[in-house]
Every structure is written in structure tokens, then in C-alpha cells.
Coordinates of C-alpha atoms and ligand atoms in Angstrom, one line a residue:
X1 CA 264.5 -233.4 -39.9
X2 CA 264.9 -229.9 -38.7
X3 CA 262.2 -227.8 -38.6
X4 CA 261.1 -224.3 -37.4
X5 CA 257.8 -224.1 -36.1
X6 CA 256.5 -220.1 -36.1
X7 CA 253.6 -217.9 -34.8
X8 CA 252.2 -215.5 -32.5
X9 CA 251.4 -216.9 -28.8
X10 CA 247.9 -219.0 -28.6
X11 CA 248.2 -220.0 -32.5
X12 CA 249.1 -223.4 -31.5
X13 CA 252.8 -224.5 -32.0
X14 CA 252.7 -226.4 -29.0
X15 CA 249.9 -228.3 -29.5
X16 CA 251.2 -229.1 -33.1
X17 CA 255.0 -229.8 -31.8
X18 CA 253.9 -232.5 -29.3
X19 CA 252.4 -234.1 -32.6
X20 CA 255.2 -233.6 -34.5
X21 CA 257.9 -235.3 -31.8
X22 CA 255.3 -238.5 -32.0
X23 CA 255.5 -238.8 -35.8
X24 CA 259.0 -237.6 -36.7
X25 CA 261.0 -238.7 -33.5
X26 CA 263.1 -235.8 -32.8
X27 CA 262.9 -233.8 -29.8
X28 CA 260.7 -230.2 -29.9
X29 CA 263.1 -227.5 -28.5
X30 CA 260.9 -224.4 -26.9
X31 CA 263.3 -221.6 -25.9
X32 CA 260.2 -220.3 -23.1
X33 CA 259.9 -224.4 -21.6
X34 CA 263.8 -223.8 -21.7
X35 CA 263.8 -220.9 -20.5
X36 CA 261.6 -221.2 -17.6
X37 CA 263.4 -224.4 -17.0
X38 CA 266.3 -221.9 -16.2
X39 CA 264.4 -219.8 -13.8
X40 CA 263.0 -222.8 -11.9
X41 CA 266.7 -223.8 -11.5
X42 CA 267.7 -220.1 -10.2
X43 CA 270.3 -220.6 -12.5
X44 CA 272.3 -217.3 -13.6
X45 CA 270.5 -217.3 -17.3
X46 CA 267.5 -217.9 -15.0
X47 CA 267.7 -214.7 -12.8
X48 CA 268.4 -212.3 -16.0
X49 CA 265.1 -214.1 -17.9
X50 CA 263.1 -213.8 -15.2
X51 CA 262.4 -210.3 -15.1
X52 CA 262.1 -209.9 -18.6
X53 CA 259.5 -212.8 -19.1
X54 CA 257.6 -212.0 -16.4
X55 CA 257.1 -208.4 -18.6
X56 CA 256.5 -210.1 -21.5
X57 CA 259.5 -209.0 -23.5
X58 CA 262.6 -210.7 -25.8
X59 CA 265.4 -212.5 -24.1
X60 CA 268.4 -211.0 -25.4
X61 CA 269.6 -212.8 -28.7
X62 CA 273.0 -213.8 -27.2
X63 CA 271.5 -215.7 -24.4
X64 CA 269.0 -217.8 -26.5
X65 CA 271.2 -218.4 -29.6
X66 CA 273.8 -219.9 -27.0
X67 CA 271.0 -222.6 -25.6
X68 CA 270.1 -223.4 -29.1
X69 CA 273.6 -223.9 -30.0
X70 CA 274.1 -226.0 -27.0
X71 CA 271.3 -227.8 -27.0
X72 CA 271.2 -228.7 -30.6
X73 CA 274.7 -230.4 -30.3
X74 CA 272.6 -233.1 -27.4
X75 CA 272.7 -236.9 -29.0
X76 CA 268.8 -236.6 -29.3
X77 CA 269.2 -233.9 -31.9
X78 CA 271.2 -235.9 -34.1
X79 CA 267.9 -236.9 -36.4
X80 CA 266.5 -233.2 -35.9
X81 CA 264.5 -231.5 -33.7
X82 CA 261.8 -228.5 -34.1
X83 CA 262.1 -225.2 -32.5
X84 CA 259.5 -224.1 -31.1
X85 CA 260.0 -220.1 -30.1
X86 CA 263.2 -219.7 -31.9
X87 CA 263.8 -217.8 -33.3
X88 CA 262.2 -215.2 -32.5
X89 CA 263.8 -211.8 -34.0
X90 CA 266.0 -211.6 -37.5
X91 CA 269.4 -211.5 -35.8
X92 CA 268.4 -214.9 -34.3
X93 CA 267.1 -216.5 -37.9
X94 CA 271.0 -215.2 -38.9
X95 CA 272.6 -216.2 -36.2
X96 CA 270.6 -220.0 -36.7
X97 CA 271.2 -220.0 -40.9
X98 CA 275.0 -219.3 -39.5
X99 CA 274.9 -221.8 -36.8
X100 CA 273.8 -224.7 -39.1
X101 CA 276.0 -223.6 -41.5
X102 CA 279.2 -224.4 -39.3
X103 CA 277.9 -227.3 -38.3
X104 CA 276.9 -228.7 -41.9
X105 CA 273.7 -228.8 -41.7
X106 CA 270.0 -227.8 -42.7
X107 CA 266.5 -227.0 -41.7
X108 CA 264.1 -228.8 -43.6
X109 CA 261.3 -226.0 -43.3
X110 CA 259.7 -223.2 -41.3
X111 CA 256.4 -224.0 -40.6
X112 CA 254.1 -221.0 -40.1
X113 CA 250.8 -221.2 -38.5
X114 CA 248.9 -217.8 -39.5
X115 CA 245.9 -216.8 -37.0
X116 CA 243.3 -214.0 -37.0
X117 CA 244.9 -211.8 -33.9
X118 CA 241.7 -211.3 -32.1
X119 CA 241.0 -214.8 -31.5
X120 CA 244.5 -215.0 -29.7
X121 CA 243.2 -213.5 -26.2
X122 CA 240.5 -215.7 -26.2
X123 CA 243.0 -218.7 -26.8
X124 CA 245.3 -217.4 -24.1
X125 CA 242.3 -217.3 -21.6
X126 CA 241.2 -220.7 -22.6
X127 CA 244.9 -222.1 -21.7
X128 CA 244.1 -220.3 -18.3
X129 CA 241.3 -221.8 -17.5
X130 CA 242.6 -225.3 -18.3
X131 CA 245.8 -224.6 -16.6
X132 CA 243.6 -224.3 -13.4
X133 CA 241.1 -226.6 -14.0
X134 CA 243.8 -228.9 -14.1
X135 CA 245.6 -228.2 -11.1
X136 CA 248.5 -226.9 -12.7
X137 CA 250.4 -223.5 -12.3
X138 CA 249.6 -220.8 -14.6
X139 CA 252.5 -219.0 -16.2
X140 CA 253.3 -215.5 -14.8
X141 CA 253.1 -213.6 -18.8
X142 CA 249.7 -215.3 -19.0
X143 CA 247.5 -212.8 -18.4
X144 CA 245.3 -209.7 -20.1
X145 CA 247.8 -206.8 -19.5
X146 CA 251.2 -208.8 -20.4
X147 CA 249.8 -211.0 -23.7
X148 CA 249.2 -208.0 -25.4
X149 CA 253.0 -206.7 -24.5
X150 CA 253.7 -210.4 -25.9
X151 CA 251.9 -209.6 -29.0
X152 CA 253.3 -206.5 -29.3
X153 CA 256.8 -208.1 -29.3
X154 CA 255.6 -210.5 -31.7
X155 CA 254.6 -207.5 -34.6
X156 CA 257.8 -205.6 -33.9
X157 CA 260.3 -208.4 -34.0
X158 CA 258.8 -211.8 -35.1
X159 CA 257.1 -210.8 -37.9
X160 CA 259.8 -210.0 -40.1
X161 CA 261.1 -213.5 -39.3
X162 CA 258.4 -214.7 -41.2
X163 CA 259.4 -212.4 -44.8
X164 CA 263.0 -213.6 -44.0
X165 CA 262.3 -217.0 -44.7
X166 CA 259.9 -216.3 -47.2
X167 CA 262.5 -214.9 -49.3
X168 CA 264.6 -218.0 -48.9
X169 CA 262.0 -220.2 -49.5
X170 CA 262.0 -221.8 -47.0
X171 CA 258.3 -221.1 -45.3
X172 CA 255.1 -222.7 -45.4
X173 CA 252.0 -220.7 -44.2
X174 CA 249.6 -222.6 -42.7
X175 CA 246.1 -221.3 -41.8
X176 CA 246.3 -221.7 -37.9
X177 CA 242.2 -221.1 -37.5
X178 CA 241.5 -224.6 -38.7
X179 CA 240.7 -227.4 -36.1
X180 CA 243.8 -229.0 -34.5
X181 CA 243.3 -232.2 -36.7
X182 CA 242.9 -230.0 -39.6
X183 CA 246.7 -227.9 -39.4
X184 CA 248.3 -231.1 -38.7
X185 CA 246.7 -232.3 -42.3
X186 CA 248.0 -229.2 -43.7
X187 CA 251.3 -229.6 -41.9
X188 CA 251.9 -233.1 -42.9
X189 CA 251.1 -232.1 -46.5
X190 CA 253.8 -229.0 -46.4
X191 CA 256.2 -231.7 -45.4
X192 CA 255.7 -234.0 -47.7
X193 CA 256.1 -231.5 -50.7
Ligands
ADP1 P1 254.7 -217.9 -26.2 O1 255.1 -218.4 -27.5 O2 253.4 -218.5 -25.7 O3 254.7 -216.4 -26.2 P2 257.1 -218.9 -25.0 O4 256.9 -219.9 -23.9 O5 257.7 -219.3 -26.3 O6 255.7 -218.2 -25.1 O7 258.1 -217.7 -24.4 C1 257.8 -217.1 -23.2 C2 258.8 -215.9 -23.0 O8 260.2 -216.5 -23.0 C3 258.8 -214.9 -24.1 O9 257.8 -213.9 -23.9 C4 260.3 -214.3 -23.9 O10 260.4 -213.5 -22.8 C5 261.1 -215.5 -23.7 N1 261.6 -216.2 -24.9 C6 261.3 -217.4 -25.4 N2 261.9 -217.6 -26.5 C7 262.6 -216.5 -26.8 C8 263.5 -216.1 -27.9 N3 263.8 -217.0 -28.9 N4 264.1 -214.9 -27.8 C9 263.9 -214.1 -26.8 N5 263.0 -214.4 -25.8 C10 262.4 -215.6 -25.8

């Protein structure tokens, strides 16, 4: 099952992917773990990313379309998989609907979880404070000044991601504000229909 899992940072796609691998058994594919993945590794997609993430902006489309593409052709995909921060702009949701169509396939649905923007910050902080309570290290766009460039980003160019698959009928809108147990209901419903 392939699946597209969509929404502004802090509405919860991760939090409902790592669900989602458990149940359906295909891998979750997150263009930022991939990503930072890339800079850890200094490799060359690494040091052009970096910059650019660490100001909360967009990737360019050419770099992230050509990890999906590789990546989705890994054995572990051969069931599915659910993206998770891709795509991210219009030209990506084209470039995917193109990608699958070469390779004779199909998503099964893009999953979108909808959440009131001002509870985003507080979500964002929240991750924070876990993030150190934990002992863990806290990503370099997380923070006040940089989330709201990532929201920004999010309005201008992931929005209309959102009406693209709407018109192909392909989206489910979920309301993200529920509890955790609650969206995975509502996801698991969506699926089944
Ligand atoms: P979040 O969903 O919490 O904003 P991600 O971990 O998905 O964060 O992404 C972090 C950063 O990685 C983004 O702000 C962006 O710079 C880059 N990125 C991730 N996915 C994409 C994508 N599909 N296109 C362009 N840039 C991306």
C-alpha cells in the first residue's frame, strides 16, 4: 500500500507513520530523516541541504524527487511505503503521479492531518522539551524564529498540494486536533473506505 501522509510541521505525521509501518508493514519514507541522514554523512546532497534546512526552507525539487525515486525502487518498498514529507510542493506531487506512472504503479491515498496553526508552536516546543529531556539532540530548524519560516513554506508551497489531490480524489482530511489514538481511528477508517 502506498500512501502519502500530509501536514504542516507538529501535526503529527510522524507519530502516525511509526503506527502505520507496525500495522501495514511497509517502510515510512521521510524526505527530512533522509535528508538529515545525508548531512550527517557530509555527503554532497548533504552539504547543499544543510544550509537550506538549517533556514527552514524547500530542498530543491530535483534533489528530493531523485531520493524518492531511488529509494522507492529498495526491495522493502515492494509492498508500499508512506511518505512522510513528500511531497512537499506541486511540481513534486507531478513529478511522483509521473514517477509511479513509469513504474506501473499507484498510491493508495493521501492522508491529510488538518490542525489549528496556533497550536503548532506549542507542539514544536513540546518536541523540544522532550528531545532534551531525553538526552537526545534537538534539530537545528527547531526553534521559534525558523518554525515560523517552516510554516511559512508550508502556506506558500504545501498547501496547494493538498487541492491537487483533492481534485484527483485522492485525499482524505483528517482532523489532526484529536488525541493520537483518536487520528489513528480516523486514519484506519479512511483506509478501509
Ligand atoms: P517537518 O515536517 O517537521 O517540517 P521534515 O523533517 O519533514 O520537517 O523536514 C525538514 C526540512 O527538510 C525541511 O524544512 C526542508 O528544508 C527539508 N525537506 C524535507 N522534505 C522536503 C521536500 N520534500 N522538499 C524540499 N525540502 C524538504
Amino acid at each position: 500500500m502506498r500512501l502519502v501522509l500530509l501536514g504542516p510541521p507538529g501535526a503529527g505525521k510522524g507519530t502516525q507513520a511509526a503506527r502505520l509501518i507496525a500495522r501495514l508493514g511497509v517502510p515510512q519514507l521521510s524526505t527530512g530523516d533522509m535528508l538529515r541522514a545525508a548531512v550527517a554523512a557530509r555527503s554532497p546532497i548533504g552539504l547543499e541541504a544543510k544550509e537550506i534546512m538549517d533556514k527552514g526552507q524547500l530542498v530543491s525539487d530535483a534533489v528530493v524527487v531523485g531520493i524518492i525515486d531511488d529509494r522507492t525502487d529498495a526491495p522493502d518498498c515492494a509492498e508500499g511505503y508512506i511518505l512522510d514529507g513528500f511531497p512537499r510542493t506541486v511540481a513534486q506531487a507531478e513529478a511522483l503521479d509521473a514517477m509511479l506512472a513509469r513504474k506501473g504503479q499507484k498510491l493508495k491515498a493521501v492522508i491529510e492531518l488538518v490542525v489549528d496553526e496556533s497550536a503548532l508552536l506549542d507542539r514544536m516546543r513540546k518536541r523540544v522539551e522532550e528531545t532534551i529531556r531525553t538526552g537526545g539532540t534537538v534539530r537545528a530548524d527547531d526553534n521559534p524564529e525558523t518554525f515560523k519560516i517552516r510554516l511559512d513554506a508550508y502556506r506558500a508551497m504545501t498547501a496547494p498540494v493538498s487541492a491537487y489531490y483533492k481534485a484527483s480524489g485522492a485525499l482524505r482530511q483528517i482532523d489532526g486536533m484529536m488525541s493520537i489514538d483518536e487520528v489513528t481511528a480516523a486514519i484506519d477508517k479512511a483506509l478501509e473506505a
